[in-house]
XYZ file of C-alpha atoms in Angstrom:
459
model
C -8.656 -174.234 57.464
C -12.115 -173.360 59.145
C -14.840 -172.551 56.523
C -17.203 -170.098 57.971
C -19.143 -168.942 54.716
C -21.910 -171.554 54.388
C -24.493 -168.784 53.545
C -22.613 -168.424 50.241
C -22.097 -172.150 49.484
C -22.397 -175.114 51.955
C -19.787 -177.718 51.556
C -20.997 -180.763 49.488
C -22.836 -183.163 51.816
C -21.410 -186.717 51.829
C -25.046 -187.942 50.824
C -24.815 -185.687 47.732
C -21.506 -187.017 46.825
C -22.809 -190.588 46.859
C -25.961 -189.809 45.039
C -24.177 -187.815 42.441
C -21.797 -190.686 41.755
C -24.495 -193.268 41.579
C -26.765 -191.312 39.397
C -23.918 -190.606 36.973
C -24.184 -194.215 35.926
C -27.992 -194.456 35.985
C -29.189 -191.018 34.873
C -27.294 -190.002 31.910
C -29.939 -190.721 29.313
C -32.819 -188.636 27.846
C -35.730 -188.901 30.296
C -38.002 -188.070 27.392
C -37.155 -191.230 25.518
C -39.105 -194.425 25.907
C -36.303 -196.951 25.727
C -34.795 -198.646 28.788
C -32.110 -196.137 29.547
C -34.565 -193.199 29.101
C -37.094 -194.826 31.375
C -34.549 -195.289 34.110
C -33.413 -191.667 33.875
C -37.170 -190.752 34.049
C -37.683 -192.737 37.254
C -34.829 -191.099 38.751
C -36.212 -187.486 37.817
C -39.704 -188.399 38.892
C -38.644 -189.728 42.296
C -36.362 -186.648 42.789
C -39.431 -184.314 42.046
C -41.675 -186.273 44.448
C -38.976 -185.940 47.211
C -38.513 -182.262 46.585
C -42.213 -181.614 46.661
C -42.389 -183.443 49.892
C -39.614 -181.373 51.470
C -41.118 -177.972 50.131
C -44.713 -179.046 51.028
C -46.291 -178.911 47.614
C -47.565 -180.978 44.719
C -44.901 -182.727 42.536
C -46.321 -181.111 39.367
C -45.768 -177.728 40.890
C -41.931 -178.308 41.074
C -39.564 -177.218 38.260
C -35.832 -177.875 38.363
C -33.604 -175.134 36.874
C -29.935 -174.581 36.289
C -29.398 -172.298 39.478
C -31.185 -170.675 42.124
C -30.630 -167.340 40.348
C -32.167 -168.723 37.216
C -35.257 -169.944 39.166
C -35.838 -166.413 40.488
C -35.397 -164.838 37.185
C -37.802 -167.189 35.510
C -40.295 -167.133 38.396
C -40.363 -163.252 38.743
C -40.601 -162.871 34.912
C -43.318 -165.491 34.369
C -45.499 -164.437 37.199
C -45.359 -160.812 36.063
C -46.188 -161.773 32.480
C -48.956 -163.951 33.544
C -50.765 -161.147 35.536
C -49.899 -158.395 32.952
C -53.670 -157.581 32.465
C -53.834 -156.822 36.240
C -51.055 -154.225 36.030
C -47.355 -153.460 35.893
C -46.452 -152.929 39.530
C -43.839 -155.217 41.455
C -43.133 -155.043 45.238
C -39.933 -156.239 46.670
C -38.176 -155.751 49.965
C -35.163 -153.477 50.242
C -32.875 -156.339 51.294
C -33.672 -158.998 48.738
C -31.058 -160.984 47.085
C -29.496 -159.468 43.989
C -31.121 -161.996 41.771
C -34.505 -160.468 42.793
C -33.214 -156.891 42.547
C -31.758 -157.451 39.183
C -35.153 -158.968 37.954
C -36.816 -155.764 39.183
C -34.282 -153.501 37.356
C -35.153 -155.288 34.229
C -38.869 -154.935 34.707
C -38.434 -151.124 35.444
C -36.413 -150.840 32.217
C -39.173 -152.350 30.329
C -41.671 -149.868 31.713
C -42.980 -151.540 34.849
C -42.822 -149.734 38.278
C -41.344 -151.333 41.478
C -42.210 -150.575 45.048
C -39.310 -151.247 47.598
C -40.437 -152.016 51.168
C -37.994 -150.775 53.877
C -36.812 -152.734 56.721
C -36.051 -151.891 60.392
C -32.547 -151.744 61.828
C -32.686 -155.563 62.439
C -33.239 -156.057 58.620
C -36.895 -157.259 59.103
C -39.891 -155.964 57.002
C -43.316 -155.020 58.750
C -46.253 -156.833 57.092
C -48.145 -153.494 57.477
C -45.534 -151.902 55.113
C -46.332 -154.536 52.484
C -49.962 -153.994 53.070
C -49.389 -150.163 52.533
C -47.443 -150.774 49.288
C -50.077 -152.900 47.580
C -51.830 -151.289 44.792
C -54.793 -152.159 42.507
C -52.220 -152.852 39.630
C -49.713 -154.901 41.761
C -48.995 -157.879 39.870
C -46.396 -159.611 42.227
C -44.534 -159.386 45.598
C -41.359 -160.786 46.547
C -39.920 -161.550 49.916
C -36.951 -163.757 51.124
C -37.597 -166.280 53.942
C -34.367 -164.967 55.649
C -31.627 -162.611 54.838
C -28.533 -163.943 53.280
C -26.232 -161.223 54.880
C -27.409 -160.880 58.356
C -29.569 -163.802 58.933
C -32.759 -162.094 59.970
C -35.870 -164.304 59.376
C -38.697 -162.392 57.634
C -42.427 -162.765 58.606
C -43.309 -164.614 55.464
C -46.549 -166.179 56.782
C -47.907 -162.867 57.816
C -46.923 -161.181 54.483
C -48.307 -164.067 52.524
C -51.622 -163.509 54.426
C -51.695 -159.953 53.486
C -50.957 -160.564 49.775
C -53.452 -163.454 49.771
C -56.259 -161.169 51.003
C -55.288 -158.682 48.283
C -55.280 -161.202 45.559
C -51.645 -160.797 44.873
C -49.163 -163.765 44.631
C -46.081 -163.951 46.831
C -42.747 -165.311 45.530
C -40.470 -166.276 48.413
C -36.656 -166.647 47.947
C -36.194 -169.644 50.261
C -32.572 -170.294 49.399
C -31.238 -169.711 52.984
C -34.029 -171.539 54.837
C -35.158 -174.504 52.799
C -32.418 -176.631 54.134
C -33.569 -176.067 57.694
C -37.404 -176.387 57.324
C -40.304 -175.822 54.905
C -41.566 -172.184 54.360
C -44.724 -171.505 56.237
C -47.634 -169.432 55.081
C -49.817 -169.287 51.935
C -47.200 -168.275 49.448
C -47.700 -168.590 45.709
C -44.155 -169.088 44.237
C -40.871 -170.342 45.737
C -37.210 -170.565 44.684
C -34.152 -172.305 46.189
C -30.707 -173.271 45.389
C -28.999 -176.612 46.084
C -25.622 -175.449 46.822
C -26.980 -173.539 49.810
C -27.879 -176.819 51.719
C -24.842 -178.991 50.590
C -26.151 -180.128 47.292
C -24.139 -179.650 44.143
C -23.997 -176.245 42.361
C -26.098 -175.837 39.263
C -29.342 -176.961 40.429
C -32.213 -174.619 41.353
C -35.810 -175.174 42.419
C -38.791 -173.119 41.272
C -42.276 -173.934 42.595
C -45.498 -172.392 41.072
C -48.570 -173.327 42.971
C -51.595 -174.361 40.936
C -53.974 -171.495 40.088
C -51.050 -168.933 39.940
C -51.146 -167.306 36.712
C -47.792 -167.790 34.854
C -46.482 -167.148 31.485
C -42.907 -168.492 30.786
C -40.835 -165.927 28.958
C -38.256 -166.473 26.121
C -37.900 -169.742 24.177
C -39.623 -172.752 25.655
C -39.775 -176.556 25.123
C -41.490 -179.423 26.432
C -39.086 -180.061 29.370
C -39.899 -178.929 32.993
C -43.553 -177.839 32.005
C -41.889 -175.333 29.554
C -40.494 -173.217 32.352
C -36.834 -174.401 32.188
C -35.804 -175.477 28.645
C -32.899 -177.669 27.937
C -31.615 -181.187 29.048
C -32.254 -181.780 32.675
C -29.157 -182.430 34.822
C -30.632 -185.471 36.355
C -27.300 -186.510 38.519
C -27.209 -183.017 39.851
C -30.986 -182.824 40.681
C -30.848 -186.408 42.331
C -27.844 -185.317 44.357
C -29.528 -182.094 45.386
C -32.650 -183.681 46.562
C -30.893 -186.456 48.360
C -28.827 -183.911 50.281
C -31.917 -181.918 51.007
C -33.635 -184.812 52.614
C -30.236 -185.729 54.578
C -29.803 -182.032 56.056
C -33.639 -181.982 56.938
C -33.143 -185.093 58.963
C -30.303 -183.510 60.911
C -31.778 -180.078 61.013
C -33.466 -179.955 64.378
C -30.535 -181.200 66.316
C -27.945 -179.317 64.305
C -30.014 -176.001 64.534
C -29.877 -176.045 68.349
C -26.086 -176.624 68.258
C -25.137 -173.824 65.921
C -27.492 -171.447 67.538
C -25.541 -171.761 70.611
C -22.343 -171.261 68.815
C -23.534 -168.150 66.934
C -24.966 -166.832 70.136
C -21.506 -167.225 71.791
C -20.012 -165.199 68.927
C -22.705 -162.512 69.272
C -22.158 -162.157 72.880
C -18.426 -162.259 72.969
C -17.311 -160.309 70.033
C -18.363 -157.027 71.495
C -16.579 -157.947 74.694
C -13.351 -158.982 73.010
C -13.236 -156.218 70.296
C -14.017 -152.522 71.112
C -16.288 -150.399 68.766
C -18.166 -153.297 67.228
C -21.812 -153.340 66.099
C -23.487 -156.895 65.841
C -26.258 -156.522 63.242
C -29.392 -158.575 62.517
C -32.248 -159.615 64.662
C -31.111 -161.187 67.945
C -33.895 -163.632 68.041
C -35.625 -164.210 64.712
C -32.537 -165.281 62.817
C -31.041 -168.323 61.097
C -29.257 -170.854 63.132
C -25.682 -170.389 61.688
C -25.269 -166.812 60.728
C -23.861 -163.927 62.686
C -22.746 -160.615 61.374
C -20.940 -157.743 62.911
C -19.210 -154.495 61.789
C -16.021 -153.094 63.261
C -15.358 -149.242 63.195
C -12.125 -147.965 61.705
C -11.476 -151.294 59.718
C -10.915 -152.050 56.091
C -13.261 -155.077 55.457
C -10.960 -156.535 52.824
C -7.857 -156.066 54.958
C -9.700 -157.799 57.866
C -10.813 -160.731 55.688
C -7.162 -161.224 54.446
C -5.866 -161.371 57.902
C -8.495 -163.886 59.024
C -7.832 -165.949 55.814
C -4.055 -165.974 56.849
C -5.200 -167.280 60.217
C -7.112 -169.992 58.714
C -10.588 -168.698 58.717
C -12.765 -168.233 55.469
C -15.429 -165.567 56.193
C -17.313 -163.151 54.047
C -18.419 -159.429 54.163
C -20.946 -156.983 53.132
C -18.522 -154.152 53.507
C -18.110 -151.872 50.523
C -14.406 -152.325 50.888
C -14.649 -155.864 49.649
C -16.811 -155.136 46.598
C -15.645 -154.443 43.282
C -18.137 -151.630 43.015
C -16.974 -149.845 46.156
C -20.596 -149.179 47.101
C -21.958 -150.431 50.538
C -24.019 -153.500 50.617
C -27.660 -152.696 49.789
C -28.688 -154.928 52.908
C -26.577 -152.859 55.355
C -27.562 -149.600 53.670
C -31.249 -150.395 53.988
C -31.000 -151.325 57.567
C -28.994 -148.193 58.391
C -26.196 -149.940 60.202
C -22.473 -149.682 60.030
C -20.868 -151.094 56.786
C -17.171 -150.748 57.405
C -15.328 -153.704 58.689
C -18.204 -155.959 58.178
C -17.846 -159.637 58.859
C -20.316 -162.308 58.091
C -19.706 -165.707 59.968
C -21.976 -168.386 58.500
C -21.329 -171.850 60.053
C -21.912 -175.055 58.155
C -23.387 -178.024 59.710
C -20.922 -179.940 61.721
C -18.623 -177.055 62.610
C -16.461 -177.895 65.622
C -16.853 -175.764 68.871
C -12.961 -175.634 68.983
C -12.917 -173.748 65.784
C -15.419 -171.211 67.017
C -13.255 -170.744 70.113
C -10.172 -170.406 67.947
C -11.780 -167.819 65.848
C -12.682 -165.734 68.989
C -9.046 -165.980 70.098
C -7.765 -164.806 66.587
C -10.332 -162.049 65.869
C -9.175 -159.324 68.354
C -5.539 -159.310 67.293
C -6.546 -159.317 63.654
C -8.842 -156.259 64.065
C -6.251 -154.470 66.086
C -3.584 -154.963 63.635
C -5.737 -153.669 60.776
C -6.690 -150.644 62.750
C -3.053 -149.823 63.567
C -2.154 -149.855 60.026
C -4.825 -147.472 59.226
C -4.034 -145.043 62.058
C -7.264 -145.418 63.842
C -7.668 -143.396 66.992
C -6.877 -145.204 70.218
C -8.872 -142.591 72.244
C -11.011 -139.642 71.326
C -9.211 -136.255 71.406
C -9.819 -133.811 74.034
C -9.841 -129.949 74.403
C -11.425 -127.024 72.617
C -10.914 -125.359 69.494
C -12.852 -123.564 66.577
C -16.589 -123.942 66.704
C -16.443 -125.725 63.276
C -13.764 -127.871 61.686
C -13.609 -129.168 57.953
C -12.240 -132.694 57.250
C -11.265 -133.121 53.752
C -11.456 -136.817 52.994
C -12.043 -136.432 49.125
C -10.490 -139.481 47.374
C -10.170 -141.616 50.421
C -12.178 -144.913 50.780
C -13.719 -146.388 53.743
C -13.003 -146.310 56.542
C -10.589 -143.415 56.345
C -13.337 -140.687 56.353
C -14.732 -142.111 59.626
C -11.249 -142.517 61.182
C -10.502 -138.841 60.469
C -13.879 -137.755 61.772
C -13.083 -139.575 65.126
C -9.702 -138.065 65.488
C -10.959 -134.387 65.327
C -14.324 -134.508 67.000
C -12.971 -133.865 70.429
C -11.202 -130.686 69.036
C -14.487 -128.824 68.636
C -16.420 -127.658 71.778
C -19.701 -129.381 72.741
C -22.259 -128.142 70.093
C -19.380 -127.584 67.600
C -19.676 -128.903 64.053
C -17.454 -131.150 62.085
C -17.998 -131.061 58.391
C -16.491 -134.088 56.364
C -16.016 -133.822 52.797
C -16.214 -137.222 51.108
C -16.746 -138.695 47.554
C -17.050 -142.277 48.947
C -20.687 -143.626 48.704
C -19.985 -145.602 52.038
C -19.657 -142.383 54.090
C -23.429 -141.718 53.543
C -23.965 -144.836 55.676
C -20.940 -144.990 57.910
C -20.728 -141.592 59.325
C -24.435 -141.460 60.453
C -23.795 -145.108 61.897
C -20.682 -143.803 63.690
C -22.691 -141.006 65.252
C -25.207 -143.485 66.627
C -22.440 -145.664 68.096
C -20.568 -142.678 69.593
C -23.530 -140.718 70.880
C -22.863 -137.752 68.552
C -25.487 -135.974 66.465
C -25.569 -136.511 62.852
C -27.182 -133.316 61.234
C -27.197 -134.287 57.553
C -25.470 -133.763 54.309
C -24.876 -130.772 52.027
C -23.809 -130.515 48.530
C -20.164 -129.567 47.949
C -18.204 -128.467 44.910
C -16.635 -131.860 45.026
C -18.188 -134.894 46.913
C -20.672 -134.355 49.750
C -20.292 -132.542 53.024
C -21.574 -134.548 56.090
C -22.403 -132.577 59.082
C -21.819 -133.782 62.608
C -22.481 -131.928 65.910
C -20.381 -132.785 69.029
C -22.802 -133.727 71.856
C -20.285 -135.076 74.605
């Protein structure tokens, strides 16, 4: 089995396993106690904090260990907003932040705050000038991920940090996807990360709050972790997390070159091997191991099952693989195709032979799913009425797009196809199909049931 979902969770690094086993015997006692076992646990915890600070590029007393990366985000956002309550109640996030950041923003809005969402371009990157334009006198905090978890696009953190610093507004960086590769550059104020993203054990998060940043921890607090992460520290997990961080950093430069070559191979060859594919994310400013593409006329869940049966573990941002049946907020913000979406995220050590076998298996898997769904093999030809209605009510992705593709050739050039759909994904996938196929997306209109999406035939 080839595991290609490291962006969700990287396999446990051998160094993490060794450190975890060793610290289970040495770090089980309460580090707040003064007897021998407590002092030994405290030494392990302090050494881990020093090593984490070195990897991040900050002071040891700025580092807090939490129970997860998500918890670090929630604590960091809430504490920074509360600490700057007198400044105002305005939060800025990018449109493609991790759900943990967006959920924190939703809570803030529910409590009476306002949230500005900075858009991204089609590659998934923010423009620093857009952040600058979103800043207001009452902005208390801004949030920007160091790199996107779904498409791998690296964000201009240093430039955005400079804009925020000039305005006197702290920037929280979600560094979950990049901290295992390198420190985060720029003059940021807060940083969060999660150990299971770089090969550490799950259940260990990292929160860094720079000195001078106003911060007021919310909820019950105690004397541990500067009052910012109450409860008994998971010392074995923390030690293993930091040990693995140092280990992957030592290997990062060489491994990044190798993984970039493998992902570049996938980016280049998938469109050659599989027709009607859109490779998404920035082609240059991207993480070493992530490549994401979307396939027209494909049910994402069905494709993932086919690949799983062939021995490949991959993930997807497609609405068809979501319990909510709504498109990925990342793909939606980018304005790219969401149906048949596949994210390949290679863990360190991935064999070249496994990538080659994936490229051999993928075309047949996509073709099989398309055949089952009745996808068009070629566009229809001929002339017909100047307008056609496609009723796709009650049908989920990618059926509305498939039915549109089957009939677009039946109307004359400049003719209109009106697609009725009540699937939220159609709002994203029909315009994306038009761009890929060179047709004109006119817009949407309300309908008695669902929404009507209008497409004009151009060629």
